[in-house]
mmCIF file of C-alpha atoms and ligand atoms in Angstrom:
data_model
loop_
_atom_site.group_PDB
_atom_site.id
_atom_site.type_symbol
_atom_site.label_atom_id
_atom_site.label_comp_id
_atom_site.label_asym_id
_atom_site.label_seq_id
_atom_site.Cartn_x
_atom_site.Cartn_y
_atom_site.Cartn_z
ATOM 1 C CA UNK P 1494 -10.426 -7.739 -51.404
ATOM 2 C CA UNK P 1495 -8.666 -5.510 -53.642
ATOM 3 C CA UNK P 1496 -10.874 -2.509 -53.048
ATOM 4 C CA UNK P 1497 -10.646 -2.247 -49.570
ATOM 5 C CA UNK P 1498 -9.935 1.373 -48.847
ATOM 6 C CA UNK P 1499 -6.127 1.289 -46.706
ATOM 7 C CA UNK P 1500 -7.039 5.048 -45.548
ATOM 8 C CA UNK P 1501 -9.917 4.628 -43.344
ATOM 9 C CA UNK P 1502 -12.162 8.211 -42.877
ATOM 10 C CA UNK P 1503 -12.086 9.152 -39.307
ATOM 11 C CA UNK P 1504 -15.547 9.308 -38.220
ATOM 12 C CA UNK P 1505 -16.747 12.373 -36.112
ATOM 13 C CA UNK P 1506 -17.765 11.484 -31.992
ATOM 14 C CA UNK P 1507 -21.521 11.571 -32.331
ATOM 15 C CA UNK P 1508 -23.847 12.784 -29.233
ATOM 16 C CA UNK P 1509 -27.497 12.538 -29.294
ATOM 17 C CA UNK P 1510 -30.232 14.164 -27.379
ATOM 18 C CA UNK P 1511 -33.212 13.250 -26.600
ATOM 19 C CA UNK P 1512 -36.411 15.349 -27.131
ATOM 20 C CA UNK P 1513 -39.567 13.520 -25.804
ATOM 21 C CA UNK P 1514 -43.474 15.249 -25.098
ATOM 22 C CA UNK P 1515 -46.849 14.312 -26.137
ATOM 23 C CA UNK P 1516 -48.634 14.351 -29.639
ATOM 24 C CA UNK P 1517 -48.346 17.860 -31.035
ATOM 25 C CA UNK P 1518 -45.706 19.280 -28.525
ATOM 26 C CA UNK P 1519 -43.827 20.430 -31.226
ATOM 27 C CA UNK P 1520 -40.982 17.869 -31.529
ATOM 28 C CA UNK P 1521 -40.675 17.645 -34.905
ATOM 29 C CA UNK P 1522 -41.085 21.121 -34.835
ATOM 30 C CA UNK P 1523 -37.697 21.901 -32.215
ATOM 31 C CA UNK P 1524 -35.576 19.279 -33.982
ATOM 32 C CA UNK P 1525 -36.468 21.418 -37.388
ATOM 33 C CA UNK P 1526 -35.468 24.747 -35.715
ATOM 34 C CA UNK P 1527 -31.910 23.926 -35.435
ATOM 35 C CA UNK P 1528 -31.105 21.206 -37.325
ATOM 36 C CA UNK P 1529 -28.467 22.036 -40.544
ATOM 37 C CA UNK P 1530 -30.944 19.178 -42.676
ATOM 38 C CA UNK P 1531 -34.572 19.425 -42.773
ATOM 39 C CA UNK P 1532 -35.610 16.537 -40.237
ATOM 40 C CA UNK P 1533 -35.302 12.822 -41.252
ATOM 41 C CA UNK P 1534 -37.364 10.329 -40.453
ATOM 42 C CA UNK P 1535 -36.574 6.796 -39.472
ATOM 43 C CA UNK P 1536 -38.801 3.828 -38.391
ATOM 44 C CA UNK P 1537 -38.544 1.234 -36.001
ATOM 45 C CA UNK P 1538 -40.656 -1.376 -36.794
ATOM 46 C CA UNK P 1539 -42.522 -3.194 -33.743
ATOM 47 C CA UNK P 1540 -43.846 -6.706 -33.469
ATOM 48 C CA UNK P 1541 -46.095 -7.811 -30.203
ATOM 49 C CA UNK P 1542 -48.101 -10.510 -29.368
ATOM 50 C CA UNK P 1543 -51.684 -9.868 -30.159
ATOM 51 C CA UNK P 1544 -53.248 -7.153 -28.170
ATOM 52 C CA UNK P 1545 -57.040 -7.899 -26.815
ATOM 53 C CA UNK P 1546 -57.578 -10.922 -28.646
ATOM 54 C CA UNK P 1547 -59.256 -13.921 -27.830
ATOM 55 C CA UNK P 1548 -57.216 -16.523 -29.779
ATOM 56 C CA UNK P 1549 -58.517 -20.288 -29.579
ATOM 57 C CA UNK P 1550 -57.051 -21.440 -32.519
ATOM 58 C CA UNK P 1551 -53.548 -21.234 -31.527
ATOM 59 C CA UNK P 1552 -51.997 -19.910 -33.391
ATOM 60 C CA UNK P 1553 -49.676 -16.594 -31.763
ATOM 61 C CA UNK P 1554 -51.425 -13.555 -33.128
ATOM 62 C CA UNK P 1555 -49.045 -10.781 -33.807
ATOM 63 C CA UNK P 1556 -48.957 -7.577 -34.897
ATOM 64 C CA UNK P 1557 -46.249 -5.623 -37.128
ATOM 65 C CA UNK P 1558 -46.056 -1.858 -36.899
ATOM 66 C CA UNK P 1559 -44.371 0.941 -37.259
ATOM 67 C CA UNK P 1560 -42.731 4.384 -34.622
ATOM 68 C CA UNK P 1561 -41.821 6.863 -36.198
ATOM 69 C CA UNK P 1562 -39.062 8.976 -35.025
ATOM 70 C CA UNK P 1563 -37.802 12.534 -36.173
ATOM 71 C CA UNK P 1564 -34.172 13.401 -36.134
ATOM 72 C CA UNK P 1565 -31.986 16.355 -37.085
ATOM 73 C CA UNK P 1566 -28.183 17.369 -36.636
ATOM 74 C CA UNK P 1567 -26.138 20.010 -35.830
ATOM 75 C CA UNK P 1568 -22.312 19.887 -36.628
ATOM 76 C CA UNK P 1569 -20.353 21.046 -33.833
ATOM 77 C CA UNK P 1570 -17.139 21.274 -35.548
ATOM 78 C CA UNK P 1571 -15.911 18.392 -37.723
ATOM 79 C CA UNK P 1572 -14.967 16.093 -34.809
ATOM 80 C CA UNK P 1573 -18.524 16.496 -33.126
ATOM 81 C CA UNK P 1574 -22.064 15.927 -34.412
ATOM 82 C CA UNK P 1575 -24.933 16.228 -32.471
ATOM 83 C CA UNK P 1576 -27.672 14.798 -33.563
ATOM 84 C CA UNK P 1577 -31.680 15.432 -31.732
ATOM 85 C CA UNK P 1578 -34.406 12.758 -31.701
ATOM 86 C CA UNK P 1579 -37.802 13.315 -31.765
ATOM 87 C CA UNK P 1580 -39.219 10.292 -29.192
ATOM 88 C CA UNK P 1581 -42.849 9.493 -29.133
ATOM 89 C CA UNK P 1582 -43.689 10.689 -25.472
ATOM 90 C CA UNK P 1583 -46.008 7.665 -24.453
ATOM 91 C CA UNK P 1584 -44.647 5.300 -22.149
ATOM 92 C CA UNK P 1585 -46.110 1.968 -24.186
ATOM 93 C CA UNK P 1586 -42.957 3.083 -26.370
ATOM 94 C CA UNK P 1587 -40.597 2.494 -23.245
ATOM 95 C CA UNK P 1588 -38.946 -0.011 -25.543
ATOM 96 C CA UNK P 1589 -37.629 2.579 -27.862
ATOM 97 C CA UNK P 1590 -36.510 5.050 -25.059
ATOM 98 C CA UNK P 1591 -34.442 2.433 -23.500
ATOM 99 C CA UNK P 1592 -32.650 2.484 -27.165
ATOM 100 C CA UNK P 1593 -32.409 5.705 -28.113
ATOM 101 C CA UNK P 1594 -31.748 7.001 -23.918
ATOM 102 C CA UNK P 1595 -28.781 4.535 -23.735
ATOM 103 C CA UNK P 1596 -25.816 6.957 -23.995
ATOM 104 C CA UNK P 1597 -27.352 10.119 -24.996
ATOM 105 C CA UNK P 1598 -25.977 13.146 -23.386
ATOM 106 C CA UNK P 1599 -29.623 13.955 -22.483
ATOM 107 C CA UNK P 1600 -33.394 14.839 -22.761
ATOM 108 C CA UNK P 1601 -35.466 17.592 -23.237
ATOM 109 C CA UNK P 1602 -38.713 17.621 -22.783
ATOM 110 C CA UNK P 1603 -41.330 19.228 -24.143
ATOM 111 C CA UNK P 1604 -43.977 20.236 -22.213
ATOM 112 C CA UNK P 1605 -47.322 21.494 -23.738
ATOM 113 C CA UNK P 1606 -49.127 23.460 -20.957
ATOM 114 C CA UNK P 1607 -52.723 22.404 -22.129
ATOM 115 C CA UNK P 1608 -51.570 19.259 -21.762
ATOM 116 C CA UNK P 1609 -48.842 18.607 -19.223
ATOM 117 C CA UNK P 1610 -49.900 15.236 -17.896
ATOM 118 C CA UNK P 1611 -48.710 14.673 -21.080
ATOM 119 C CA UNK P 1612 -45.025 14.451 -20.582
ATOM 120 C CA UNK P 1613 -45.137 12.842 -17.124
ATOM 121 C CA UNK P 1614 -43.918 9.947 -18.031
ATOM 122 C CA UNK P 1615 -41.292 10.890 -20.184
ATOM 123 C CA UNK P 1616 -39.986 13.101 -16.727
ATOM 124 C CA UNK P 1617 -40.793 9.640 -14.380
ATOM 125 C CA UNK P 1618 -38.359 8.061 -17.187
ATOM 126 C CA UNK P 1619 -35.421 10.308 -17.355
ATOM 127 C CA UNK P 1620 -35.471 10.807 -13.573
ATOM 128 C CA UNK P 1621 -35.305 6.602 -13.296
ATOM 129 C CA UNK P 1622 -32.414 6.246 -15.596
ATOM 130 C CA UNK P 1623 -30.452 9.395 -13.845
ATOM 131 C CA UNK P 1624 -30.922 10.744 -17.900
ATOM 132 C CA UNK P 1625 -29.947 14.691 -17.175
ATOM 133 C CA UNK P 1626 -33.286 16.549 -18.653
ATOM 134 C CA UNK P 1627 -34.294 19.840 -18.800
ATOM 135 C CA UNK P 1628 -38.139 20.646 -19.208
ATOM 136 C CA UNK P 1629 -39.253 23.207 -22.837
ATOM 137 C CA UNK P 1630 -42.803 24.307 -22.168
ATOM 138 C CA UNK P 1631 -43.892 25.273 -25.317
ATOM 139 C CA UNK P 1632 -45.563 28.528 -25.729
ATOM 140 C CA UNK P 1633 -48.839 28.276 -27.456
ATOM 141 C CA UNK P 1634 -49.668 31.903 -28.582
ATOM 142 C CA UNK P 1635 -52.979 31.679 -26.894
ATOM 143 C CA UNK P 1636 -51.444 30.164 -24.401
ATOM 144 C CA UNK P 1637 -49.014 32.003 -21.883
ATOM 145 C CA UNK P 1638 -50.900 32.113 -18.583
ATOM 146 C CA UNK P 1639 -47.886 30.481 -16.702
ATOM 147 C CA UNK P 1640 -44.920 31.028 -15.490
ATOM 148 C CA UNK P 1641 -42.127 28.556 -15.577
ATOM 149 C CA UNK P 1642 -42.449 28.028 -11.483
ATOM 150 C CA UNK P 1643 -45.846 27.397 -11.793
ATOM 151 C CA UNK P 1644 -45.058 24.366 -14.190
ATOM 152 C CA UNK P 1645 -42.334 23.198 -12.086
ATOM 153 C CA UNK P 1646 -44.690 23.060 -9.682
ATOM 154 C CA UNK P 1647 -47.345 21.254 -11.438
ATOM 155 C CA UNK P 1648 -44.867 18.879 -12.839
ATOM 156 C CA UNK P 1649 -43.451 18.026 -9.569
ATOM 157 C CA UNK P 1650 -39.747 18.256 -10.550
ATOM 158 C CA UNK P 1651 -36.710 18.685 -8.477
ATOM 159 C CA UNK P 1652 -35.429 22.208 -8.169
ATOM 160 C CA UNK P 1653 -31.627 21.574 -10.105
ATOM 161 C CA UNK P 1654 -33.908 20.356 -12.924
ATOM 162 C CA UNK P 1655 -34.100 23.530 -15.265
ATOM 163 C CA UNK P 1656 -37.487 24.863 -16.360
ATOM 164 C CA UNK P 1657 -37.732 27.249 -19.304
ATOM 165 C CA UNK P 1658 -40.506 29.010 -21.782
ATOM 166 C CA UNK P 1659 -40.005 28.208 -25.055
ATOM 167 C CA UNK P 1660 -40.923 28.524 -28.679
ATOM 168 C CA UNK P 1661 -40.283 25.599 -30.619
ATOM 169 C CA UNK P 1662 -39.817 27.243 -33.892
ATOM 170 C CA UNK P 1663 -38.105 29.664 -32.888
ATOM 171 C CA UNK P 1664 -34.149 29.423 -33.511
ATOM 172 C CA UNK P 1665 -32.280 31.260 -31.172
ATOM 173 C CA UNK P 1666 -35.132 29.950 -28.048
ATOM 174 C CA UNK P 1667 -34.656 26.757 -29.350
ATOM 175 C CA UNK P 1668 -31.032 26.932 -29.131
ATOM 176 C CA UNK P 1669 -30.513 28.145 -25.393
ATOM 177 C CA UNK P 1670 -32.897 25.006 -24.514
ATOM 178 C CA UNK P 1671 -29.983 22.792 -25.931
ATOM 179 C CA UNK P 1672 -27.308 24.966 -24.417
ATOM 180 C CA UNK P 1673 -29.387 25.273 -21.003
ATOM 181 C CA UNK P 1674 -28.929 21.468 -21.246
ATOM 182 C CA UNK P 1675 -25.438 20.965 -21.952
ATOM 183 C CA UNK P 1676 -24.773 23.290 -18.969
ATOM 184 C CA UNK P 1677 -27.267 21.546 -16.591
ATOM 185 C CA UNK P 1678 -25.327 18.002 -17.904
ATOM 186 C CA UNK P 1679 -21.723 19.843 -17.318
ATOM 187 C CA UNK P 1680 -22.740 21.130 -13.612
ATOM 188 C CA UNK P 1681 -23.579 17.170 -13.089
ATOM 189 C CA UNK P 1682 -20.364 16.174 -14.366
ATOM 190 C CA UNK P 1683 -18.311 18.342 -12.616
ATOM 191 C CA UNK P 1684 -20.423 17.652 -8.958
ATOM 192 C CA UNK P 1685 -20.067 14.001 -9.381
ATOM 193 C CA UNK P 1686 -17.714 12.551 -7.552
ATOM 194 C CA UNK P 1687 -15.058 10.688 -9.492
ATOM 195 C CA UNK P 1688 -14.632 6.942 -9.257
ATOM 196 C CA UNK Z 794 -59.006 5.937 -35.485
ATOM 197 C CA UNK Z 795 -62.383 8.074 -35.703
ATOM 198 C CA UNK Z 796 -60.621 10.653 -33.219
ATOM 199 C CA UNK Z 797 -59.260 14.017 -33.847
ATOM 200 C CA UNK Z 798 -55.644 13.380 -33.062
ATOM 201 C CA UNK Z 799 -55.149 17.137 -32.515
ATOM 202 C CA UNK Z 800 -57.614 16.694 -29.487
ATOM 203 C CA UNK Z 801 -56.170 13.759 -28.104
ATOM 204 C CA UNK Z 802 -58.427 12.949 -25.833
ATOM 205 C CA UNK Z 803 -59.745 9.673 -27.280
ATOM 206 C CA UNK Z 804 -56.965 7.343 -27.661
ATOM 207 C CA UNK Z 805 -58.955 4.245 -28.306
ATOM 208 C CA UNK Z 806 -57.779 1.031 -27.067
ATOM 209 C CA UNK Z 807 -55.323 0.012 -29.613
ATOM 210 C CA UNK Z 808 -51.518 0.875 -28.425
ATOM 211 C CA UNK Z 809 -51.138 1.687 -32.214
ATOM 212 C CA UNK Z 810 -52.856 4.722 -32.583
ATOM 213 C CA UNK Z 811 -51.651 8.249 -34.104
ATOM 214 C CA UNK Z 812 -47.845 7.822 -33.722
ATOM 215 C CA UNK Z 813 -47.566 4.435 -35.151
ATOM 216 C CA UNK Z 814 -47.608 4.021 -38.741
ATOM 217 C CA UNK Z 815 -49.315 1.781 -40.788
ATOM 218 C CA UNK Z 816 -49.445 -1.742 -40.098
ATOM 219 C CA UNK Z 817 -46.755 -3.508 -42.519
ATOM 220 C CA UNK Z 818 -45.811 -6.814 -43.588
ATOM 221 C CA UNK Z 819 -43.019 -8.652 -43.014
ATOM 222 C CA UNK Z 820 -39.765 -7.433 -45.110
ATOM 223 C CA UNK Z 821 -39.054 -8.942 -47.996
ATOM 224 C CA UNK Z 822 -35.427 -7.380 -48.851
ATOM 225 C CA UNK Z 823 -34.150 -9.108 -45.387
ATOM 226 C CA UNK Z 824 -35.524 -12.787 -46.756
ATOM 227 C CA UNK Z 825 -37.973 -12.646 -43.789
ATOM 228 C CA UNK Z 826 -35.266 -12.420 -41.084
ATOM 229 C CA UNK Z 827 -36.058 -9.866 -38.518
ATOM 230 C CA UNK Z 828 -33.838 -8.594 -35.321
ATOM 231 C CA UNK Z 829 -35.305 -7.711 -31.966
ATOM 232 C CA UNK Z 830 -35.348 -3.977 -31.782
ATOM 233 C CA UNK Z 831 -32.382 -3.766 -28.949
ATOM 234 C CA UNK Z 832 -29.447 -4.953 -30.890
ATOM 235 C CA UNK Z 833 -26.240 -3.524 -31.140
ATOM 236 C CA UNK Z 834 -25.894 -1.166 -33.741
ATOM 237 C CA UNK Z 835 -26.917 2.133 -31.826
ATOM 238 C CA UNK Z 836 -28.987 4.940 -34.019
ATOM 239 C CA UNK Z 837 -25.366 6.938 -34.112
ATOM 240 C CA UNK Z 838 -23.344 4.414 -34.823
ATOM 241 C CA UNK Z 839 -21.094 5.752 -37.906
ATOM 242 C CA UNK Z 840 -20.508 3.462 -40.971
ATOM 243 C CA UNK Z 841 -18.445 4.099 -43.227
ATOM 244 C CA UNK Z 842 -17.863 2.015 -46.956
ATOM 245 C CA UNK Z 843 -14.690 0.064 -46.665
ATOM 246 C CA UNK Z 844 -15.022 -1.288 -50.784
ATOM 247 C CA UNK Z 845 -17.021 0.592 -53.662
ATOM 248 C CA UNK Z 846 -19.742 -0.446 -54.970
ATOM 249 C CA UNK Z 847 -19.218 -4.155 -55.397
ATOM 250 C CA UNK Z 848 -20.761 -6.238 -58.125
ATOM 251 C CA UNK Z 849 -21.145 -9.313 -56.012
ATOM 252 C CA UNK Z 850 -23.592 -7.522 -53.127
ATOM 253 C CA UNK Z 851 -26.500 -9.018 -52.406
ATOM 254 C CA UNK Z 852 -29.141 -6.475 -53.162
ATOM 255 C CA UNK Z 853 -30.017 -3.318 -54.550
ATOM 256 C CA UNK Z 854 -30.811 -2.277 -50.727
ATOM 257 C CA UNK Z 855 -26.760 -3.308 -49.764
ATOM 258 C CA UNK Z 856 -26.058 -1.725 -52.948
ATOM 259 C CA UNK Z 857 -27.752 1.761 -51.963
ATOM 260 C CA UNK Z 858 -26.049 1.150 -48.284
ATOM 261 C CA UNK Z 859 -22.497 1.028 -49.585
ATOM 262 C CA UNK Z 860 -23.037 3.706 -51.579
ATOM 263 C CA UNK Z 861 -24.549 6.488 -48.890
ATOM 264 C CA UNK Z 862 -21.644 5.027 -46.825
ATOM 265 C CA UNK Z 863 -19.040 5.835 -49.334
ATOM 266 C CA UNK Z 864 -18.467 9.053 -46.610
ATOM 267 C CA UNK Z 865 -19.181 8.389 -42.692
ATOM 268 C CA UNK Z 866 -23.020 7.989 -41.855
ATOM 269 C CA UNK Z 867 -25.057 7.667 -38.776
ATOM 270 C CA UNK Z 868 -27.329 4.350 -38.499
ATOM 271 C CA UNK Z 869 -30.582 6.509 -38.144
ATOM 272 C CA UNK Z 870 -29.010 8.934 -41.440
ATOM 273 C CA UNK Z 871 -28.421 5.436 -43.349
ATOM 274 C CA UNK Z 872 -31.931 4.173 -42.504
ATOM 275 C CA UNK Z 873 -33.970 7.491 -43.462
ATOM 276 C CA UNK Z 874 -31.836 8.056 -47.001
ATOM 277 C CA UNK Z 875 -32.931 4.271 -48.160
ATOM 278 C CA UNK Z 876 -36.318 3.927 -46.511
ATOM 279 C CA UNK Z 877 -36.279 1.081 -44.983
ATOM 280 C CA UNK Z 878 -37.337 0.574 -41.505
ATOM 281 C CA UNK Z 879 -34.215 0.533 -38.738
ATOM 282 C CA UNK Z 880 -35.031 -3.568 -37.726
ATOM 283 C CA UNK Z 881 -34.304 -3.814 -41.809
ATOM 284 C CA UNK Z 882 -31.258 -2.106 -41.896
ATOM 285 C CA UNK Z 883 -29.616 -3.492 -39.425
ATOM 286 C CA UNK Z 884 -29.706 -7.037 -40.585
ATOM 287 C CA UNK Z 885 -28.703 -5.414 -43.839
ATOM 288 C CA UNK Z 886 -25.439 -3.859 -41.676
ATOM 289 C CA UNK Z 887 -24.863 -7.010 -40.463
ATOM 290 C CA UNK Z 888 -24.350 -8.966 -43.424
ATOM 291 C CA UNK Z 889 -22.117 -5.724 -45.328
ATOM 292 C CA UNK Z 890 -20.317 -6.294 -41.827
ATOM 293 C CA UNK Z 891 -19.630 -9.880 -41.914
ATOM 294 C CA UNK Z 892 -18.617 -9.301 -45.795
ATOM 295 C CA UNK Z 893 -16.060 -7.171 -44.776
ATOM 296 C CA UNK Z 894 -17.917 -4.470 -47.092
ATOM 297 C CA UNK Z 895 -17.936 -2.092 -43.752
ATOM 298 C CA UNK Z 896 -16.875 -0.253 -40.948
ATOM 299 C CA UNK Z 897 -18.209 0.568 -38.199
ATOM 300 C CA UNK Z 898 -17.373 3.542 -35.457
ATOM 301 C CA UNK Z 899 -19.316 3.028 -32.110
ATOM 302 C CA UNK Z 900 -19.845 6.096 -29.878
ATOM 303 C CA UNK Z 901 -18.118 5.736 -26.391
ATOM 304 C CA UNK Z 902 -19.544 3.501 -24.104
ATOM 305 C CA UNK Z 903 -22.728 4.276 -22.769
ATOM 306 C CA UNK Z 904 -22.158 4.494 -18.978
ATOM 307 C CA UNK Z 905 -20.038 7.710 -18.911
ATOM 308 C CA UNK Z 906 -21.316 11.219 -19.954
ATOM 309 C CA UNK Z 907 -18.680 13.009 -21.693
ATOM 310 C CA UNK Z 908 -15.825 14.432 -20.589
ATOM 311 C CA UNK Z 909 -15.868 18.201 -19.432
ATOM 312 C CA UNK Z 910 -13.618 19.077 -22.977
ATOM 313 C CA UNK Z 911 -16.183 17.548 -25.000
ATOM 314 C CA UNK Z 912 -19.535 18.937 -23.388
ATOM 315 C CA UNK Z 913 -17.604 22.744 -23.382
ATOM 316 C CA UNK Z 914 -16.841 21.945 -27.143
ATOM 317 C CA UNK Z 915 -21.206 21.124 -27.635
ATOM 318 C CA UNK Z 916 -22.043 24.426 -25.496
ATOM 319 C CA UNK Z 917 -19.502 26.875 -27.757
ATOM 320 C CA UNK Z 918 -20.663 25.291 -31.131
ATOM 321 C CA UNK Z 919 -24.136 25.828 -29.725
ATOM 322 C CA UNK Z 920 -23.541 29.302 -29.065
ATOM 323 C CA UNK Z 921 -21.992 29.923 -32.284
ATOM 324 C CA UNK Z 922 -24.954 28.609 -34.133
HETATM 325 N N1 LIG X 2893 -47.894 28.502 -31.782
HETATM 326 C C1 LIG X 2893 -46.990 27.525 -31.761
HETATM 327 N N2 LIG X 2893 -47.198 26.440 -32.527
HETATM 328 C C2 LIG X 2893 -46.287 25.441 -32.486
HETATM 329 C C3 LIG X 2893 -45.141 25.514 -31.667
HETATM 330 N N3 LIG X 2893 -44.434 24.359 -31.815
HETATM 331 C C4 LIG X 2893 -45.120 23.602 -32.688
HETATM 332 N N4 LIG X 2893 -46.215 24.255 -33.119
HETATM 333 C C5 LIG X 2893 -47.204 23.721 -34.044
HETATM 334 O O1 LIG X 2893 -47.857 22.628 -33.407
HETATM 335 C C6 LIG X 2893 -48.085 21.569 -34.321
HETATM 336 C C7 LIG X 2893 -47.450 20.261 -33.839
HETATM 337 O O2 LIG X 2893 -46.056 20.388 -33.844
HETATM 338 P P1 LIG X 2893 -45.101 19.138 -34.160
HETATM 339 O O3 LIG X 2893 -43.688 19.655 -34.123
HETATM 340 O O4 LIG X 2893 -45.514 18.431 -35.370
HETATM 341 O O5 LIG X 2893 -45.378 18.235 -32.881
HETATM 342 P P2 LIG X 2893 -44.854 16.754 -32.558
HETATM 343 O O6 LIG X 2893 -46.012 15.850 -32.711
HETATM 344 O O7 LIG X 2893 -44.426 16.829 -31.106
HETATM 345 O O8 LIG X 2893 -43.708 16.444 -33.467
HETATM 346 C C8 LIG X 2893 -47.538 22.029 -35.659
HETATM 347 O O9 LIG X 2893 -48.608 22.517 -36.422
HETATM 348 C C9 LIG X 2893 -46.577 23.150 -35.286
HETATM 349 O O10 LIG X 2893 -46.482 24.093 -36.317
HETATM 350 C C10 LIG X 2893 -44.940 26.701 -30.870
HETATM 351 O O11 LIG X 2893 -43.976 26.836 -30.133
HETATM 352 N N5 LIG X 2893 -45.902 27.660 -30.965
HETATM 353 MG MG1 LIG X 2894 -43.508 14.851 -34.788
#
């Protein structure tokens, strides 16, 4: 092929991380808050067997939809690109966590305190796949009646797992969640043993 | 769904509910063919163009590929900027792929965090946001 560029771009090392919570937790809202491009959307499309029905012609009954998924970026420096995906927090979508959780640096999870049951799964998940997570709760303004212990404690998580009060569209709070993260995943690397 | 999705309390008992989109039909630009959602193109995968715009490509939709790609993409970047679906795009990769039309640059395996160098690198750029 005579156009085949000889000079072939070096591409930058990508990370991703994972941000995962319930239905208005603010995901779309974190990823926007530090992301250098307003936040992109992408869609997996899903196809299942039939779901509840009573099928006696036989025919397989299936079902085409559609997940959405938010995702932003952040350019390190021009050799490293993170990138942050919004996950749909309920655990019928364990199909796409499996994709998006293989080989991301890590999670964050977004808590919303009027609803914490909410991200339960999404912690039952990342602490299954050894996935290094730190847990957001998202501040609410009429909503600030706990402390950070007292949703560690109602969560149930180990103590090395960081807890942390945030504000989703706020910047700079948004940005020490991500660097609380990296820090939690580098004290990991450096405890674990090497092969 | 009759619920307020604010609320959330009523989910109903579809699995579909307020973070799945509409219901869609089958894609058309792929000729029907459709990929099971864990294949091998990951979401950060970079692609880059290795020929310009080529007469002799399939489709408008390989068309608009090769031409985002022309500088180094992400899979998830490449699906958002032509609007198709990620199942659709990759079955659009792999046929630009198997043409020889493009490259692809795989992040590291999966089964290691980074290295110590790297994850310092993420935590300074952070800082200096
Ligand atoms: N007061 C307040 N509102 C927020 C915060 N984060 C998100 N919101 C709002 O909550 C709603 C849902 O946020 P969104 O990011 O779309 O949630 P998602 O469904 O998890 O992506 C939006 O109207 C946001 O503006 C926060 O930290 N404080
Ligand atoms: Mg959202």
């Amino acid at each position: 092929m005579d156009s085949v560029r000889s000079d072939t771009a070096p591409v930058p090392q990508a990370l991703k991380i994972l941000v995962a919570g319930g239905f208005g937790a603010g995901k779309t809202t974190l990823v926007g808050a530090v992301s250098e491009i307003a936040p992109l959307r992408t869609e997996e499309v899903l196809t299942t067997a039939g779901v509840g029905t009573d099928d006696t012609t036989g025919v397989a009954t299936k079902t085409t939809t559609t997940v959405a998924m938010d995702f932003g970026r952040i350019t390190i420096n021009p050799s490293l690109v993170l990138y942050l995906f919004g996950t749909p927090g309920q655990n019928r979508f364990w199909f796409l966590w499996d994709e998006l959780a293989t080989g991301a640096l890590g999670a964050v999870v977004l808590a919303d305190t009027r609803r914490l049951a909410d991200s339960f799964a999404a912690i039952d998940y990342f602490e299954q796949r050894n996935t290094p997570f730190v847990i957001a709760v998202n501040c609410f303004d009429n909503d600030q009646r706990y402390t950070a212990e007292q949703v560690r404690e109602a969560l149930d998580v180990d103590g090395h797992v960081p807890v942390l009060l945030t504000d989703a569209r706020d910047r700079m709070s948004v940005k020490n969640v991500l660097i609380t993260l990296v820090e939690h995943v580098l004290t990991m690397v450096r405890s674990s043993v090497p092969a | 769904m009759s619920a307020d999705p604010i609320d959330g309390v009523e989910e109903g008992p579809a699995w579909w509910d307020h973070e799945a989109g509409p219901v869609v039909r089958p894609y058309m630009v792929t000729g029907g063919r459709v990929r099971p959602v864990t294949v091998d193109f990951d979401l950060i995968t970079y692609l880059v163009a290795t020929a310009t715009l080529a007469a002799d490509t399939p489709s408008p939709e390989h068309q608009a590929i090769l031409a985002l790609t022309q500088e180094p993409r992400a899979v998830a970047e490449v699906a958002s900027r032509v609007d198709l679906p990620l199942g659709v795009v990759r079955v659009l990769l792999c046929d630009l792929l198997s043409d020889g039309l493009i490259a692809r640059y795989d992040p590291p395996p999966t089964d290691h965090l980074p290295n110590v160098e790297t994850l310092q690198a993420v935590i300074h750029g952070l800082r200096a946001l």
